[in-house]
GROMACS .gro file of C-alpha atoms in nm:
model
  115
    1VAL     CA    1   0.000   0.000   0.000
    2GLN     CA    2   0.131   0.344  -0.092
    3LEU     CA    3   0.003   0.693  -0.031
    4GLN     CA    4   0.019   0.931  -0.325
    5ALA     CA    5   0.004   1.302  -0.252
    6SER     CA    6  -0.070   1.555  -0.523
    7GLY     CA    7  -0.176   1.915  -0.571
    8GLY     CA    8   0.139   2.098  -0.474
    9GLY     CA    9   0.296   2.370  -0.681
   10LEU     CA   10   0.400   2.733  -0.701
   11VAL     CA   11   0.149   2.993  -0.590
   12GLN     CA   12   0.163   3.363  -0.510
   13PRO     CA   13   0.108   3.490  -0.156
   14GLY     CA   14  -0.262   3.505  -0.084
   15GLY     CA   15  -0.336   3.225  -0.327
   16SER     CA   16  -0.486   2.881  -0.274
   17LEU     CA   17  -0.396   2.520  -0.332
   18ARG     CA   18  -0.576   2.194  -0.263
   19LEU     CA   19  -0.370   1.890  -0.171
   20SER     CA   20  -0.500   1.536  -0.207
   21CYS     CA   21  -0.363   1.209  -0.076
   22ALA     CA   22  -0.501   0.872  -0.174
   23ALA     CA   23  -0.403   0.518  -0.087
   24SER     CA   24  -0.307   0.299  -0.380
   25GLY     CA   25  -0.437  -0.013  -0.214
   26SER     CA   26  -0.700  -0.109   0.037
   27ILE     CA   27  -0.643   0.011   0.392
   28SER     CA   28  -0.901  -0.055   0.656
   29SER     CA   29  -0.961   0.096   0.998
   30ILE     CA   30  -0.784   0.428   0.945
   31TYR     CA   31  -0.817   0.643   1.254
   32TYR     CA   32  -0.614   0.952   1.171
   33MET     CA   33  -0.551   1.106   0.832
   34GLY     CA   34  -0.312   1.393   0.856
   35TRP     CA   35  -0.085   1.639   0.681
   36TYR     CA   36   0.266   1.726   0.794
   37ARG     CA   37   0.516   1.964   0.643
   38GLN     CA   38   0.888   2.016   0.650
   39ALA     CA   39   1.054   2.339   0.551
   40PRO     CA   40   1.426   2.356   0.470
   41GLY     CA   41   1.633   2.340   0.785
   42LYS     CA   42   1.332   2.273   1.006
   43GLN     CA   43   1.177   1.970   1.169
   44ARG     CA   44   0.872   1.804   1.023
   45GLU     CA   45   0.557   1.936   1.191
   46LEU     CA   46   0.196   1.834   1.209
   47VAL     CA   47  -0.020   2.076   1.013
   48ALA     CA   48  -0.367   1.923   1.039
   49ARG     CA   49  -0.527   1.595   1.128
   50ILE     CA   50  -0.875   1.447   1.110
   51THR     CA   51  -1.017   1.144   1.288
   52SER     CA   52  -1.247   0.885   1.140
   53GLY     CA   53  -1.531   1.062   1.318
   54GLY     CA   54  -1.448   1.397   1.165
   55ASN     CA   55  -1.277   1.567   1.458
   56THR     CA   56  -1.005   1.799   1.341
   57TYR     CA   57  -0.685   1.950   1.471
   58TYR     CA   58  -0.488   2.240   1.321
   59THR     CA   59  -0.159   2.387   1.421
   60ASP     CA   60  -0.204   2.747   1.528
   61SER     CA   61  -0.030   2.901   1.229
   62VAL     CA   62  -0.286   2.761   0.980
   63LYS     CA   63  -0.610   2.797   1.176
   64GLY     CA   64  -0.871   2.984   0.976
   65ARG     CA   65  -0.677   2.937   0.651
   66PHE     CA   66  -0.650   2.560   0.600
   67THR     CA   67  -0.928   2.302   0.600
   68ILE     CA   68  -0.876   1.928   0.621
   69SER     CA   69  -1.136   1.679   0.505
   70ARG     CA   70  -1.152   1.310   0.422
   71ASP     CA   71  -1.346   1.067   0.210
   72ASN     CA   72  -1.348   0.738   0.395
   73ALA     CA   73  -1.496   0.546   0.104
   74LYS     CA   74  -1.205   0.653  -0.115
   75ASN     CA   75  -0.937   0.644   0.157
   76THR     CA   76  -0.849   0.998   0.059
   77VAL     CA   77  -0.762   1.306   0.260
   78TYR     CA   78  -0.765   1.664   0.136
   79LEU     CA   79  -0.609   1.987   0.255
   80GLN     CA   80  -0.758   2.310   0.125
   81MET     CA   81  -0.505   2.586   0.177
   82ASN     CA   82  -0.618   2.946   0.141
   83SER     CA   83  -0.447   3.279   0.205
   84LEU     CA   84  -0.111   3.115   0.161
   85LYS     CA   85   0.197   3.283   0.303
   86SER     CA   86   0.564   3.247   0.224
   87GLU     CA   87   0.611   3.067   0.555
   88ASP     CA   88   0.382   2.791   0.430
   89THR     CA   89   0.652   2.692   0.181
   90ALA     CA   90   0.751   2.333   0.255
   91VAL     CA   91   0.724   1.975   0.143
   92TYR     CA   92   0.385   1.847   0.255
   93TYR     CA   93   0.345   1.483   0.357
   94CYS     CA   94   0.030   1.287   0.424
   95LYS     CA   95   0.010   1.020   0.692
   96PHE     CA   96  -0.251   0.760   0.773
   97ASP     CA   97  -0.265   0.600   1.118
   98ARG     CA   98  -0.461   0.281   1.164
   99TYR     CA   99  -0.629   0.182   1.487
  100ASN     CA  100  -0.374  -0.101   1.531
  101GLY     CA  101  -0.085   0.145   1.538
  102ILE     CA  102   0.045   0.086   1.186
  103ASP     CA  103   0.104   0.406   0.994
  104TYR     CA  104   0.174   0.497   0.632
  105TRP     CA  105   0.353   0.801   0.491
  106GLY     CA  106   0.321   0.957   0.149
  107LYS     CA  107   0.629   1.074  -0.040
  108GLY     CA  108   0.550   1.442  -0.020
  109THR     CA  109   0.449   1.722  -0.249
  110GLN     CA  110   0.627   2.058  -0.274
  111VAL     CA  111   0.435   2.375  -0.196
  112THR     CA  112   0.613   2.700  -0.278
  113VAL     CA  113   0.457   3.035  -0.197
  114SER     CA  114   0.641   3.313  -0.371
  115SER     CA  115   0.582   3.618  -0.583
   0.00000   0.00000   0.00000
């Protein structure tokens, strides 16, 4: 099973992007679907996460600008990113956590916010 993230790219400050991450195979019992990011020279950080019941978490710096959602039938998670800032520039990774503790990481998609 692999996770494939897509939707990254170059966008101007204030612009929007929508990231998607889908599992290539069948994964059951996914509890968390989340997005992390890693900027150059910085540690990877949790950006947003959503539980199977729809409860969400956002890191403070993206609250009010990013929205995470999931489609359980498609094993897909989305991240709508609005009002993008230069400090949002990073490689974005998706991660799925199953109830049994097994997790899966996607390979990452580059988001660059620049004029």
